């Protein structure tokens, strides 16, 4: 937390499901207020293929490799959620001008692991890289974990034992001091690839469970069914304290946050600690609109929890000092589907008296809703982008696809809590040279509170 202030940020930018026939690319953005290039994209690294759907990223080395002086955080791992390629990008030679280092082709995941649709990447203390996958090569929701060699980036094989699977395998986080890893569920790739259909939830193509794994034996030892209230559990975060035996997971469909924890008898359990009420609406796809919690993160001091409601359009800050009773201390609306000048009319709202006004920053109207979050190391600046996933962007926010996403900065009160939009900060991906792009997850070159795991 006492590290240097962030100066550049890496973001994958997506063209799949837009009208632009160009490859996805990695953007480098200058976020140093003293720089003449402040709020500008200073470099773009295009991938050599079309329609990859870059999504999340990870590192070749992080804090889990603290005791190995030979390790350097110099290579960014970029899995492609739809094509199943994995790109390894060199950001060490010139952090301001990343270059492509290696491509892991889909056939290696298909043939060596029987897996596809890679999502979350974490480096391990062993030096290997572990990547969750959502499905199998046929688009079914089998899921599992791919291991890459940390030097050659060749596919080693599956992390999980033969016969095991991580259904709809989305995110995961491990805590070695408790010999545990917990993974989450999104959905079957072929069900969500081209948009969201509520009937697919009833048909069992989306998940609602957490899977508990023995970190040493790689065996699944427990499954926690969160029920309908926990449908589509996406991002999972243990507390950063490596001794902690608890954390939080954001469940999108019913807009809930569950706390998971180790019980006195040594197994694991989960309890709902936050619920965002749906709003009754008209002139929308459904009669009730959920908040749709899509990203969560925990500050490095384990004091605050942040999450985004992609449909309602707000970002929230909770004091989690009392782990079982989070207390909201900050909220800011930046966009969303319930804006007062939009087509949707809110008929019943348990939280707001009025529909929020649109956000216009530096003359640019913010389209979409708040989605991916990244917090500065000192906890005082929260960065946010507005694209969730290209097919869902196109379905729920067609103007976002036409006009491109943005990156915003929220000022955070780390004393008493509180969020305020920085009106002088905007990165407009609608103004990109090849046309409006959909920017997604944010990474700092030195690591951040969603990339690193402490041992």
Short mmCIF file of C-alpha atoms in Angstrom, two decimals:
data_model
loop_
_atom_site.label_atom_id
_atom_site.label_comp_id
_atom_site.label_asym_id
_atom_site.label_seq_id
_atom_site.Cartn_x
_atom_site.Cartn_y
_atom_site.Cartn_z
CA UNK A 1 0.00 0.00 0.00
CA UNK A 2 3.02 2.27 0.41
CA UNK A 3 4.20 1.52 -3.11
CA UNK A 4 4.51 4.17 -5.83
CA UNK A 5 1.44 5.74 -7.39
CA UNK A 6 0.23 4.09 -10.58
CA UNK A 7 1.50 5.79 -13.77
CA UNK A 8 0.26 3.46 -16.50
CA UNK A 9 -2.57 0.95 -16.77
CA UNK A 10 -3.03 -2.01 -19.17
CA UNK A 11 -6.50 -2.79 -20.54
CA UNK A 12 -7.66 -5.35 -23.11
CA UNK A 13 -9.84 -3.71 -25.77
CA UNK A 14 -12.37 -5.83 -27.65
CA UNK A 15 -13.83 -5.59 -31.17
CA UNK A 16 -15.77 -8.86 -31.20
CA UNK A 17 -19.53 -8.21 -31.61
CA UNK A 18 -18.89 -4.75 -33.02
CA UNK A 19 -19.03 -3.78 -36.70
CA UNK A 20 -15.26 -3.34 -36.76
CA UNK A 21 -13.32 -6.23 -38.27
CA UNK A 22 -10.12 -5.65 -36.36
CA UNK A 23 -8.29 -7.74 -33.75
CA UNK A 24 -8.61 -7.14 -30.03
CA UNK A 25 -5.65 -5.28 -28.56
CA UNK A 26 -3.89 -4.41 -25.33
CA UNK A 27 -4.05 -0.68 -24.58
CA UNK A 28 -1.53 1.13 -22.40
CA UNK A 29 -3.01 4.22 -20.76
CA UNK A 30 -1.11 7.05 -19.07
CA UNK A 31 -2.72 7.87 -15.70
CA UNK A 32 0.01 10.16 -14.33
CA UNK A 33 -1.54 13.61 -13.74
CA UNK A 34 1.87 15.24 -14.29
CA UNK A 35 2.30 13.67 -17.71
CA UNK A 36 1.53 15.50 -20.98
CA UNK A 37 -0.19 12.25 -22.07
CA UNK A 38 -2.48 12.06 -19.04
CA UNK A 39 -5.71 10.15 -19.85
CA UNK A 40 -4.40 9.11 -23.26
CA UNK A 41 -3.80 5.70 -24.82
CA UNK A 42 -0.03 5.78 -25.42
CA UNK A 43 0.35 2.33 -27.02
CA UNK A 44 -1.75 -0.36 -28.65
CA UNK A 45 -0.67 -3.97 -29.15
CA UNK A 46 -3.03 -5.72 -31.59
CA UNK A 47 -3.39 -9.48 -31.37
CA UNK A 48 -2.75 -11.42 -34.60
CA UNK A 49 -6.27 -12.91 -34.77
CA UNK A 50 -9.85 -11.71 -35.02
CA UNK A 51 -12.68 -12.23 -32.49
CA UNK A 52 -10.57 -13.57 -29.60
CA UNK A 53 -12.59 -11.81 -26.86
CA UNK A 54 -9.74 -10.82 -24.57
CA UNK A 55 -11.20 -10.55 -21.10
CA UNK A 56 -9.12 -10.87 -17.92
CA UNK A 57 -5.36 -11.00 -17.41
CA UNK A 58 -2.77 -12.17 -14.90
CA UNK A 59 0.96 -12.31 -14.33
CA UNK A 60 3.81 -14.76 -14.83
CA UNK A 61 4.94 -13.92 -11.28
CA UNK A 62 3.32 -12.13 -8.35
CA UNK A 63 3.55 -11.92 -4.57
CA UNK A 64 3.14 -15.71 -4.31
CA UNK A 65 6.72 -15.96 -5.70
CA UNK A 66 8.15 -13.58 -3.07
CA UNK A 67 10.91 -16.00 -1.98
CA UNK A 68 12.34 -16.59 -5.47
CA UNK A 69 14.73 -13.77 -6.48
CA UNK A 70 14.89 -15.11 -10.04
CA UNK A 71 11.23 -14.22 -10.66
CA UNK A 72 10.24 -10.98 -12.35
CA UNK A 73 6.77 -9.62 -13.00
CA UNK A 74 7.48 -8.95 -16.66
CA UNK A 75 4.97 -11.00 -18.65
CA UNK A 76 1.22 -10.45 -18.77
CA UNK A 77 -0.98 -13.49 -19.39
CA UNK A 78 -3.98 -12.70 -21.64
CA UNK A 79 -6.48 -15.57 -22.07
CA UNK A 80 -9.07 -15.23 -24.85
CA UNK A 81 -12.47 -16.27 -23.57
CA UNK A 82 -14.02 -17.23 -26.91
CA UNK A 83 -11.15 -18.31 -29.19
CA UNK A 84 -9.38 -20.12 -26.29
CA UNK A 85 -5.99 -18.69 -27.26
CA UNK A 86 -3.66 -17.51 -24.53
CA UNK A 87 -1.33 -14.62 -25.32
CA UNK A 88 1.81 -13.97 -23.31
CA UNK A 89 2.80 -10.30 -23.54
CA UNK A 90 6.22 -8.86 -22.64
CA UNK A 91 5.71 -5.72 -20.57
CA UNK A 92 9.14 -5.84 -18.95
CA UNK A 93 11.36 -4.82 -21.86
CA UNK A 94 9.42 -1.59 -22.33
CA UNK A 95 6.45 -1.19 -19.96
CA UNK A 96 5.07 1.63 -22.11
CA UNK A 97 5.22 -0.40 -25.32
CA UNK A 98 4.28 -4.06 -24.66
CA UNK A 99 5.21 -6.66 -27.26
CA UNK A 100 3.94 -10.15 -28.00
CA UNK A 101 6.10 -12.90 -26.45
CA UNK A 102 4.24 -16.15 -27.17
CA UNK A 103 0.88 -17.58 -28.26
CA UNK A 104 -0.58 -20.72 -26.71
CA UNK A 105 -2.90 -22.11 -29.37
CA UNK A 106 -6.37 -23.49 -28.57
CA UNK A 107 -5.43 -26.95 -29.77
CA UNK A 108 -3.04 -27.29 -26.82
CA UNK A 109 -5.87 -26.66 -24.34
CA UNK A 110 -8.22 -28.94 -26.31
CA UNK A 111 -5.89 -31.90 -26.72
CA UNK A 112 -3.77 -31.76 -23.57
CA UNK A 113 -6.51 -30.77 -21.11
CA UNK A 114 -9.88 -31.33 -22.79
CA UNK A 115 -10.72 -27.74 -21.81
CA UNK A 116 -11.64 -24.44 -23.47
CA UNK A 117 -12.72 -20.84 -22.81
CA UNK A 118 -9.99 -19.73 -20.38
CA UNK A 119 -10.84 -16.98 -17.91
CA UNK A 120 -8.90 -16.19 -14.72
CA UNK A 121 -5.11 -16.44 -14.55
CA UNK A 122 -3.08 -16.65 -11.33
CA UNK A 123 0.63 -17.33 -10.89
CA UNK A 124 1.55 -19.96 -8.31
CA UNK A 125 4.35 -20.10 -5.76
CA UNK A 126 5.78 -23.00 -7.76
CA UNK A 127 6.39 -20.69 -10.71
CA UNK A 128 3.64 -22.27 -12.78
CA UNK A 129 0.61 -20.38 -14.09
CA UNK A 130 -2.91 -21.64 -13.43
CA UNK A 131 -5.85 -20.60 -15.60
CA UNK A 132 -9.51 -21.43 -14.99
CA UNK A 133 -11.63 -22.52 -17.94
CA UNK A 134 -15.37 -22.37 -18.34
CA UNK A 135 -16.01 -25.26 -20.68
CA UNK A 136 -14.84 -28.03 -22.96
CA UNK A 137 -14.02 -27.78 -26.69
CA UNK A 138 -17.71 -28.40 -27.52
CA UNK A 139 -18.92 -25.38 -25.53
CA UNK A 140 -20.37 -27.39 -22.65
CA UNK A 141 -19.93 -26.18 -19.08
CA UNK A 142 -17.39 -28.77 -17.97
CA UNK A 143 -14.66 -26.40 -16.77
CA UNK A 144 -11.33 -27.05 -15.13
CA UNK A 145 -7.87 -25.60 -14.70
CA UNK A 146 -4.96 -25.40 -17.13
CA UNK A 147 -1.35 -25.33 -15.93
CA UNK A 148 1.33 -23.51 -17.94
CA UNK A 149 5.05 -23.79 -17.45
CA UNK A 150 6.24 -20.47 -16.03
CA UNK A 151 9.28 -20.25 -18.30
CA UNK A 152 8.27 -21.84 -21.62
CA UNK A 153 4.51 -21.26 -21.28
CA UNK A 154 3.88 -24.68 -22.71
CA UNK A 155 0.69 -26.37 -21.53
CA UNK A 156 1.61 -28.89 -18.82
CA UNK A 157 -1.86 -30.35 -18.37
CA UNK A 158 -4.75 -30.15 -15.94
CA UNK A 159 -4.36 -28.92 -12.37
CA UNK A 160 -7.39 -30.89 -11.15
CA UNK A 161 -7.23 -34.63 -10.68
CA UNK A 162 -8.56 -36.94 -13.45
CA UNK A 163 -12.33 -37.22 -13.26
CA UNK A 164 -12.70 -33.88 -11.49
CA UNK A 165 -14.26 -30.78 -13.08
CA UNK A 166 -15.00 -27.17 -12.19
CA UNK A 167 -18.44 -26.68 -13.76
CA UNK A 168 -18.82 -23.34 -15.58
CA UNK A 169 -15.38 -22.55 -14.13
CA UNK A 170 -15.13 -18.78 -13.90
CA UNK A 171 -13.00 -17.28 -11.14
CA UNK A 172 -10.84 -18.75 -8.37
CA UNK A 173 -8.68 -17.71 -5.43
CA UNK A 174 -6.35 -19.79 -3.28
CA UNK A 175 -5.22 -19.48 0.34
CA UNK A 176 -2.28 -21.87 0.97
CA UNK A 177 -2.14 -21.43 4.75
CA UNK A 178 -5.55 -23.08 4.85
CA UNK A 179 -4.70 -25.54 2.05
CA UNK A 180 -7.71 -24.36 0.04
CA UNK A 181 -8.78 -22.99 -3.31
CA UNK A 182 -12.36 -21.93 -4.07
CA UNK A 183 -13.77 -21.57 -7.58
CA UNK A 184 -16.98 -20.00 -8.90
CA UNK A 185 -19.43 -20.57 -11.77
CA UNK A 186 -20.66 -18.42 -14.65
CA UNK A 187 -22.29 -20.48 -17.39
CA UNK A 188 -21.90 -22.86 -20.31
CA UNK A 189 -19.91 -21.08 -23.05
CA UNK A 190 -22.32 -22.01 -25.83
CA UNK A 191 -25.25 -20.64 -23.77
CA UNK A 192 -23.71 -17.23 -23.09
CA UNK A 193 -21.53 -16.79 -26.19
CA UNK A 194 -24.05 -14.72 -28.12
CA UNK A 195 -26.13 -13.14 -25.35
CA UNK A 196 -28.19 -13.80 -22.23
CA UNK A 197 -31.43 -15.79 -22.28
CA UNK A 198 -33.22 -16.16 -18.89
CA UNK A 199 -34.52 -19.56 -20.05
CA UNK A 200 -30.92 -20.82 -19.96
CA UNK A 201 -30.85 -20.19 -16.21
CA UNK A 202 -33.89 -22.43 -15.68
CA UNK A 203 -32.39 -25.00 -18.04
CA UNK A 204 -29.32 -25.30 -15.81
CA UNK A 205 -26.83 -23.63 -18.15
CA UNK A 206 -25.73 -21.13 -15.49
CA UNK A 207 -24.21 -21.87 -12.11
CA UNK A 208 -24.98 -21.07 -8.48
CA UNK A 209 -22.29 -22.95 -6.59
CA UNK A 210 -18.86 -22.50 -5.04
CA UNK A 211 -16.41 -25.39 -5.27
CA UNK A 212 -13.88 -25.98 -2.50
CA UNK A 213 -10.61 -27.69 -3.47
CA UNK A 214 -7.78 -29.21 -1.48
CA UNK A 215 -4.81 -27.11 -2.57
CA UNK A 216 -2.31 -29.92 -2.05
CA UNK A 217 -4.13 -32.91 -3.57
CA UNK A 218 -6.02 -30.94 -6.24
CA UNK A 219 -9.25 -32.71 -5.33
CA UNK A 220 -12.65 -31.11 -4.96
CA UNK A 221 -13.65 -31.66 -1.33
CA UNK A 222 -16.86 -29.67 -0.98
CA UNK A 223 -19.52 -27.86 -3.03
CA UNK A 224 -21.57 -24.99 -1.61
CA UNK A 225 -24.90 -24.45 -3.35
CA UNK A 226 -25.85 -20.80 -2.87
CA UNK A 227 -29.39 -21.32 -4.19
CA UNK A 228 -31.27 -18.92 -6.44
CA UNK A 229 -30.11 -15.96 -4.36
CA UNK A 230 -26.56 -16.87 -5.29
CA UNK A 231 -27.15 -17.45 -9.01
CA UNK A 232 -24.16 -16.71 -11.27
CA UNK A 233 -21.42 -16.25 -8.64
CA UNK A 234 -18.66 -14.43 -10.51
CA UNK A 235 -15.68 -12.73 -8.85
CA UNK A 236 -14.37 -14.32 -5.65
CA UNK A 237 -11.96 -12.63 -3.25
CA UNK A 238 -10.37 -14.01 -0.13
CA UNK A 239 -9.23 -11.34 2.30
CA UNK A 240 -5.64 -10.38 1.47
CA UNK A 241 -4.38 -11.41 4.92
CA UNK A 242 -2.90 -14.86 4.19
CA UNK A 243 -4.08 -16.09 7.60
CA UNK A 244 -7.71 -15.17 6.81
CA UNK A 245 -10.15 -18.03 6.32
CA UNK A 246 -12.92 -15.97 4.76
CA UNK A 247 -13.80 -13.75 1.85
CA UNK A 248 -16.62 -12.54 -0.39
CA UNK A 249 -18.16 -13.48 -3.72
CA UNK A 250 -20.41 -11.34 -5.92
CA UNK A 251 -23.49 -13.10 -7.32
CA UNK A 252 -24.77 -11.33 -10.41
CA UNK A 253 -28.32 -12.42 -11.11
CA UNK A 254 -29.95 -11.63 -7.75
CA UNK A 255 -27.37 -8.95 -6.90
CA UNK A 256 -26.12 -10.48 -3.67
CA UNK A 257 -22.79 -10.67 -1.88
CA UNK A 258 -22.07 -13.88 0.02
CA UNK A 259 -19.43 -14.23 2.70
CA UNK A 260 -17.71 -17.61 2.65
CA UNK A 261 -15.76 -18.83 5.65
CA UNK A 262 -14.13 -21.79 7.32
CA UNK A 263 -16.22 -23.25 10.14
CA UNK A 264 -14.98 -24.39 13.54
CA UNK A 265 -15.14 -28.01 12.45
CA UNK A 266 -12.93 -27.28 9.46
CA UNK A 267 -15.30 -27.33 6.50
CA UNK A 268 -16.58 -24.32 4.58
CA UNK A 269 -19.89 -22.44 4.57
CA UNK A 270 -21.43 -19.33 3.00
CA UNK A 271 -23.95 -16.73 4.12
CA UNK A 272 -25.64 -13.82 2.34
CA UNK A 273 -24.47 -10.49 3.75
CA UNK A 274 -25.58 -7.94 1.12
CA UNK A 275 -28.62 -7.83 -1.16
CA UNK A 276 -29.41 -5.11 -3.71
CA UNK A 277 -33.18 -5.01 -4.34
CA UNK A 278 -34.37 -5.34 -7.93
CA UNK A 279 -36.40 -2.46 -9.35
CA UNK A 280 -39.82 -2.88 -10.91
CA UNK A 281 -39.65 -1.33 -14.37
CA UNK A 282 -41.46 -0.94 -17.68
CA UNK A 283 -40.10 -0.78 -21.23
CA UNK A 284 -37.21 -3.10 -20.39
CA UNK A 285 -36.48 -6.75 -21.22
CA UNK A 286 -38.01 -8.00 -17.93
CA UNK A 287 -40.50 -6.66 -15.40
CA UNK A 288 -37.82 -6.46 -12.71
CA UNK A 289 -34.28 -5.19 -13.19
CA UNK A 290 -31.51 -6.59 -10.98
CA UNK A 291 -28.47 -4.51 -10.11
CA UNK A 292 -26.27 -7.21 -11.71
CA UNK A 293 -23.18 -7.21 -9.53
CA UNK A 294 -20.38 -7.98 -11.98
CA UNK A 295 -17.11 -7.07 -10.27
CA UNK A 296 -15.99 -6.88 -6.67
CA UNK A 297 -12.68 -6.10 -5.00
CA UNK A 298 -11.29 -5.73 -1.50
CA UNK A 299 -8.87 -2.97 -0.52
CA UNK A 300 -5.37 -4.16 0.37
CA UNK A 301 -5.93 -3.45 4.06
CA UNK A 302 -9.07 -5.66 4.02
CA UNK A 303 -11.14 -2.73 5.25
CA UNK A 304 -13.38 -1.90 2.29
CA UNK A 305 -15.34 -3.93 -0.25
CA UNK A 306 -16.24 -2.33 -3.58
CA UNK A 307 -18.62 -3.59 -6.26
CA UNK A 308 -20.35 -2.45 -9.42
CA UNK A 309 -24.04 -2.76 -10.33
CA UNK A 310 -23.79 -2.93 -14.12
CA UNK A 311 -27.51 -2.49 -14.82
CA UNK A 312 -28.52 -0.08 -12.03
CA UNK A 313 -25.42 1.98 -12.82
CA UNK A 314 -23.82 2.55 -9.40
CA UNK A 315 -20.61 1.65 -7.60
CA UNK A 316 -20.75 0.96 -3.87
CA UNK A 317 -18.22 1.00 -1.05
CA UNK A 318 -18.81 -1.07 2.10
CA UNK A 319 -16.94 -1.03 5.38
CA UNK A 320 -16.25 -4.73 6.06
CA UNK A 321 -14.50 -4.34 9.40
CA UNK A 322 -17.40 -6.39 10.77
CA UNK A 323 -17.14 -9.20 8.22
CA UNK A 324 -20.66 -10.53 8.82
CA UNK A 325 -22.32 -7.11 8.68
CA UNK A 326 -20.93 -4.96 5.86
CA UNK A 327 -21.99 -1.31 6.10
CA UNK A 328 -22.41 0.88 3.01
CA UNK A 329 -20.32 4.05 3.33
CA UNK A 330 -20.07 5.22 -0.28
CA UNK A 331 -22.10 5.18 -3.49
CA UNK A 332 -21.86 6.93 -6.85
CA UNK A 333 -23.94 6.59 -10.02
CA UNK A 334 -21.98 6.79 -13.26
CA UNK A 335 -24.33 5.35 -15.92
CA UNK A 336 -26.71 2.38 -16.19
CA UNK A 337 -30.16 1.40 -17.47
CA UNK A 338 -32.42 3.51 -15.23
CA UNK A 339 -31.34 7.03 -16.23
CA UNK A 340 -34.10 9.63 -16.06
CA UNK A 341 -33.83 10.55 -19.76
CA UNK A 342 -33.66 6.91 -20.91
CA UNK A 343 -36.40 4.61 -22.24
CA UNK A 344 -36.86 2.63 -18.99
CA UNK A 345 -39.34 3.87 -16.41
CA UNK A 346 -38.89 2.72 -12.81
CA UNK A 347 -42.26 1.85 -11.25
CA UNK A 348 -41.09 0.77 -7.80
CA UNK A 349 -37.72 1.42 -6.19
CA UNK A 350 -36.85 0.41 -2.62
CA UNK A 351 -33.72 2.54 -2.60
CA UNK A 352 -34.07 5.66 -4.76
CA UNK A 353 -36.64 8.45 -4.83
CA UNK A 354 -35.71 9.51 -8.36
CA UNK A 355 -34.05 7.99 -11.40
CA UNK A 356 -30.45 9.19 -11.66
CA UNK A 357 -29.25 11.72 -14.21
CA UNK A 358 -26.86 10.70 -17.01
CA UNK A 359 -23.15 11.31 -16.58
CA UNK A 360 -21.41 13.59 -19.04
CA UNK A 361 -17.66 13.89 -18.52
CA UNK A 362 -15.65 16.29 -20.67
CA UNK A 363 -18.55 16.40 -23.13
CA UNK A 364 -18.81 12.61 -23.43
CA UNK A 365 -21.97 10.84 -22.27
CA UNK A 366 -21.09 7.64 -20.42
CA UNK A 367 -22.75 4.63 -22.05
CA UNK A 368 -23.17 1.20 -20.48
CA UNK A 369 -22.77 0.67 -16.76
CA UNK A 370 -19.90 0.49 -14.26
CA UNK A 371 -18.16 -2.84 -14.61
CA UNK A 372 -14.50 -3.70 -14.07
CA UNK A 373 -12.89 -2.04 -11.06
CA UNK A 374 -9.31 -1.47 -9.98
CA UNK A 375 -8.17 0.28 -6.82
CA UNK A 376 -4.94 2.22 -6.38
CA UNK A 377 -2.53 0.62 -3.92
CA UNK A 378 -3.13 3.35 -1.35
CA UNK A 379 -6.89 2.87 -1.77
CA UNK A 380 -7.61 6.49 -2.74
CA UNK A 381 -8.46 6.10 -6.44
CA UNK A 382 -10.90 3.63 -7.94
CA UNK A 383 -10.73 3.11 -11.71
CA UNK A 384 -13.76 1.77 -13.57
CA UNK A 385 -14.59 0.69 -17.13
CA UNK A 386 -18.02 0.10 -18.63
CA UNK A 387 -17.88 -3.02 -20.83
CA UNK A 388 -18.91 -6.40 -19.38
CA UNK A 389 -18.60 -8.84 -22.28
CA UNK A 390 -19.16 -7.96 -25.93
CA UNK A 391 -22.26 -10.11 -26.53
CA UNK A 392 -23.97 -8.81 -23.39
CA UNK A 393 -22.86 -5.25 -24.14
CA UNK A 394 -24.53 -5.53 -27.53
CA UNK A 395 -27.72 -6.92 -25.99
CA UNK A 396 -28.16 -4.58 -23.02
CA UNK A 397 -26.27 -1.46 -24.13
CA UNK A 398 -26.21 -1.20 -27.95
CA UNK A 399 -25.12 2.45 -27.72
CA UNK A 400 -22.05 1.32 -25.76
CA UNK A 401 -20.99 -0.83 -28.71
CA UNK A 402 -21.60 2.06 -31.13
CA UNK A 403 -19.88 4.74 -29.07
CA UNK A 404 -17.23 2.75 -27.20
CA UNK A 405 -16.56 2.31 -23.52
CA UNK A 406 -14.83 4.72 -21.17
CA UNK A 407 -12.47 4.56 -18.23
CA UNK A 408 -13.32 6.75 -15.24
CA UNK A 409 -11.71 7.54 -11.91
CA UNK A 410 -13.53 7.71 -8.57
CA UNK A 411 -11.98 9.55 -5.63
CA UNK A 412 -12.23 7.49 -2.43
CA UNK A 413 -12.47 8.74 1.14
CA UNK A 414 -10.38 6.15 3.01
CA UNK A 415 -11.07 7.72 6.38
CA UNK A 416 -14.85 7.71 6.81
CA UNK A 417 -15.76 6.24 3.44
CA UNK A 418 -17.26 7.97 0.42
CA UNK A 419 -17.04 7.98 -3.37
CA UNK A 420 -16.91 10.97 -5.73
CA UNK A 421 -16.50 10.96 -9.51
CA UNK A 422 -13.40 12.80 -10.75
CA UNK A 423 -14.87 15.09 -13.44
CA UNK A 424 -11.39 15.84 -14.82
CA UNK A 425 -10.54 12.23 -15.68
CA UNK A 426 -11.80 10.38 -18.75
CA UNK A 427 -10.29 7.90 -21.20
CA UNK A 428 -12.61 7.69 -24.20
CA UNK A 429 -12.27 4.41 -26.09
CA UNK A 430 -14.88 5.71 -28.52
CA UNK A 431 -12.14 7.81 -30.07
CA UNK A 432 -9.77 4.95 -30.92
CA UNK A 433 -8.02 5.04 -34.34
CA UNK A 434 -9.77 1.90 -35.64
CA UNK A 435 -13.14 2.86 -34.16
CA UNK A 436 -14.98 2.56 -30.83
CA UNK A 437 -13.61 -0.26 -28.66
CA UNK A 438 -14.83 -2.10 -25.56
CA UNK A 439 -12.20 -1.75 -22.82
CA UNK A 440 -12.38 -4.26 -20.00
CA UNK A 441 -10.14 -5.24 -17.06
CA UNK A 442 -7.43 -2.96 -15.62
CA UNK A 443 -3.92 -3.98 -14.53
CA UNK A 444 -1.00 -2.03 -13.05
CA UNK A 445 2.56 -3.09 -14.04
CA UNK A 446 3.50 -3.67 -10.39
CA UNK A 447 0.50 -5.76 -9.41
CA UNK A 448 -2.72 -4.80 -7.68
CA UNK A 449 -5.37 -5.95 -5.22
CA UNK A 450 -7.01 -8.39 -7.65
CA UNK A 451 -3.86 -9.92 -9.18
CA UNK A 452 -1.75 -10.82 -6.17
CA UNK A 453 -2.05 -13.54 -3.54
CA UNK A 454 0.12 -13.52 -0.44
CA UNK A 455 1.56 -16.65 1.14
#
